[in-house]
CSV table of C-alpha atoms in Angstrom, one decimal:
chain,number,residue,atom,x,y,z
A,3,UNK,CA,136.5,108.8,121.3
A,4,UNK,CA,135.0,109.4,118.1
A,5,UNK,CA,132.7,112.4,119.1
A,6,UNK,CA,128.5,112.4,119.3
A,7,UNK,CA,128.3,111.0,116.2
A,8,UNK,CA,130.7,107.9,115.8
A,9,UNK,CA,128.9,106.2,113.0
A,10,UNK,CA,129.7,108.7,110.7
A,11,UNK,CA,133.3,107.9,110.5
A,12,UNK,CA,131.8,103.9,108.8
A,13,UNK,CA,130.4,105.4,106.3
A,14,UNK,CA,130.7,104.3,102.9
A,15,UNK,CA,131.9,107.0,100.6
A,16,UNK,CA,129.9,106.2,97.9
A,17,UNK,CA,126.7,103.9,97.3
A,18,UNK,CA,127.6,100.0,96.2
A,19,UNK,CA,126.6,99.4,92.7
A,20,UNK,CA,124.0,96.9,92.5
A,21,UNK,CA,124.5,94.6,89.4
A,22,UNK,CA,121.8,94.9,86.5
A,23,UNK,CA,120.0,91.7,84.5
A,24,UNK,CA,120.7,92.4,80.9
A,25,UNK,CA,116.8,91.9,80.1
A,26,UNK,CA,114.1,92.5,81.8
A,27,UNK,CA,111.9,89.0,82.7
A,28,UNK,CA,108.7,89.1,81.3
A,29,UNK,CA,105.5,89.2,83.9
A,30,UNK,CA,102.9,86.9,84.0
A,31,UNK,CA,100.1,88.4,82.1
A,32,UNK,CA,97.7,86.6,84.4
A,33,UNK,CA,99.4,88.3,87.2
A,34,UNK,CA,99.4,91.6,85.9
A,35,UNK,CA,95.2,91.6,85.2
A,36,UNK,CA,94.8,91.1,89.1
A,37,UNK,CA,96.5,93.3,91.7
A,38,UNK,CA,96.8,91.6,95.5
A,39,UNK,CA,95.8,94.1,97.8
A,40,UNK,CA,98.4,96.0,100.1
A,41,UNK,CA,99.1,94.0,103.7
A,42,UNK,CA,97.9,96.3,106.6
A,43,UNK,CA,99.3,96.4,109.8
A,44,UNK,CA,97.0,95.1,112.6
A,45,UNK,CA,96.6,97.3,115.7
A,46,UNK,CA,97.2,96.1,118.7
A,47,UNK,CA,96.3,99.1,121.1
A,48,UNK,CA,93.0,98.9,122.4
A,49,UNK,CA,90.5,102.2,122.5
A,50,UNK,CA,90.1,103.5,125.8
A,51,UNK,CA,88.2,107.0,124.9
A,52,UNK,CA,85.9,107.4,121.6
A,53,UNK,CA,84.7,111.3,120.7
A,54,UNK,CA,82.5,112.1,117.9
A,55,UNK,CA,81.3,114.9,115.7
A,56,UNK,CA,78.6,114.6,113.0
A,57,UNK,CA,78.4,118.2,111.3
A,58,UNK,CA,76.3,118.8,108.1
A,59,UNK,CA,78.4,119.7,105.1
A,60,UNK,CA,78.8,123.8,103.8
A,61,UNK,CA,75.4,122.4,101.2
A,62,UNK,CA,74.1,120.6,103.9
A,63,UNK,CA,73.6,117.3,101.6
A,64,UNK,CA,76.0,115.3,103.3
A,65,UNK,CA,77.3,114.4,107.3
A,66,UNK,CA,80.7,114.9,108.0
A,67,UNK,CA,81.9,112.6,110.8
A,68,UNK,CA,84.6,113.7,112.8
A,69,UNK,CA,86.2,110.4,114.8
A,70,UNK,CA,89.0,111.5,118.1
A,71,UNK,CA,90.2,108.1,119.3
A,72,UNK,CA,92.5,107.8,122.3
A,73,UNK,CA,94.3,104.5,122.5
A,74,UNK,CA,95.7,102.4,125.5
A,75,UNK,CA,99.2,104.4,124.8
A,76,UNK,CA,97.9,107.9,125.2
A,77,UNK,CA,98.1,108.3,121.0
A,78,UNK,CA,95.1,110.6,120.0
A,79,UNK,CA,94.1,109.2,116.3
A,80,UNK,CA,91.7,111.7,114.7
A,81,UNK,CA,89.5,110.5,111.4
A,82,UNK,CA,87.5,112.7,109.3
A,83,UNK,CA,84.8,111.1,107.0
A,84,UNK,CA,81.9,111.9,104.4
A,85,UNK,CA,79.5,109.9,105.3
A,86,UNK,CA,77.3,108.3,102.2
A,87,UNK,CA,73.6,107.7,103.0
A,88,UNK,CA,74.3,103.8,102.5
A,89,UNK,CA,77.2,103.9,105.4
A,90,UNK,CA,75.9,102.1,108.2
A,91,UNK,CA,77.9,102.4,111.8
A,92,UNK,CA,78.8,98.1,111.3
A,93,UNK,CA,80.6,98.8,108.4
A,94,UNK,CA,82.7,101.6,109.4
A,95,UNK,CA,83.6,99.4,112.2
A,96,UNK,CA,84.9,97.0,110.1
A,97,UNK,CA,86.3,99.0,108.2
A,98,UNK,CA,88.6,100.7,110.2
A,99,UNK,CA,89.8,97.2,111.7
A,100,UNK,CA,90.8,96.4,108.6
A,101,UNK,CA,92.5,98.9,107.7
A,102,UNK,CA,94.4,98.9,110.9
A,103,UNK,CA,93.1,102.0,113.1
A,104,UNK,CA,91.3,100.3,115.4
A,105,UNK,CA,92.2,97.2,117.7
A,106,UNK,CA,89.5,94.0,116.2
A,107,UNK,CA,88.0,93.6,119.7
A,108,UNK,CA,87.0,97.1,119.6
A,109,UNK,CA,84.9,96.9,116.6
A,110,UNK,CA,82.0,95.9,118.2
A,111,UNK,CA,81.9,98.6,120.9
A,112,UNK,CA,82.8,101.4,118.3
A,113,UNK,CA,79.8,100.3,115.9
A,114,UNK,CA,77.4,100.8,119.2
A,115,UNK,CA,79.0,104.5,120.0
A,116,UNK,CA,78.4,105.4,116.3
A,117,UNK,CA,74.9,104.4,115.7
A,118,UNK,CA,74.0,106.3,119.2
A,119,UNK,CA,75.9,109.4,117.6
A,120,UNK,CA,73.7,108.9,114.1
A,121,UNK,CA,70.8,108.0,116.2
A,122,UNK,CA,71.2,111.3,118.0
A,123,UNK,CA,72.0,114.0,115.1
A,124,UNK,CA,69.4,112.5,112.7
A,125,UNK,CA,66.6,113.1,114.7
């Protein structure tokens, strides 16, 4: 009846005012010396196909990892990285678990491809 589109015709016509304290409350300033870190979203797609590029940088002082992932759901997550001469292939494991690219039961197995990929282009 009301076309494609019928939820345009609900609309509001203009935004609702949102009512405004008079004065600002004060912050802890106990609070405000420590930041809580971000909440990141856990991923629940498992890794079904790992790729990997290790290139040396344009000065050649430095690896540059190139990381294709392909998850359960066909999604193809690509990560690029400088890689620091402390990195080691457990932390960067762990590291993308907890930021929330990789699933936490694929840690393991993703630490094992990339030390055979470092093992293979350092030598």
């Amino acid at each position: 009846r009301n076309g494609i589109y019928p939820l345009m015709n609900f609309a509001v016509s203009r935004p609702l005012a949102l009512p405004r304290a008079l004065s600002q409350p004060q912050e802890d300033p106990q609070k405000a010396k420590t930041p809580t870190p971000e909440p990141f979203d856990v991923e629940t797609r498992k890794v079904v196909q790992m790729q990997c590029n290790l290139e040396l940088n344009e000065d050649k002082s430095q690896w540059h990892l190139t990381l294709l992932l392909i998850l359960e759901d066909k999604l193809h997550r690509q990560l690029s990285y400088d890689l620091l001469p402390s990195d080691n292939s457990k932390d960067l494991a762990t590291e993308l678990v907890h930021y929330g690219f990789i699933h936490e039961d694929d840690c393991e197995k993703l630490a094992t491809f990339l030390e055979s990929a470092f093992h293979k282009h350092r030598s």
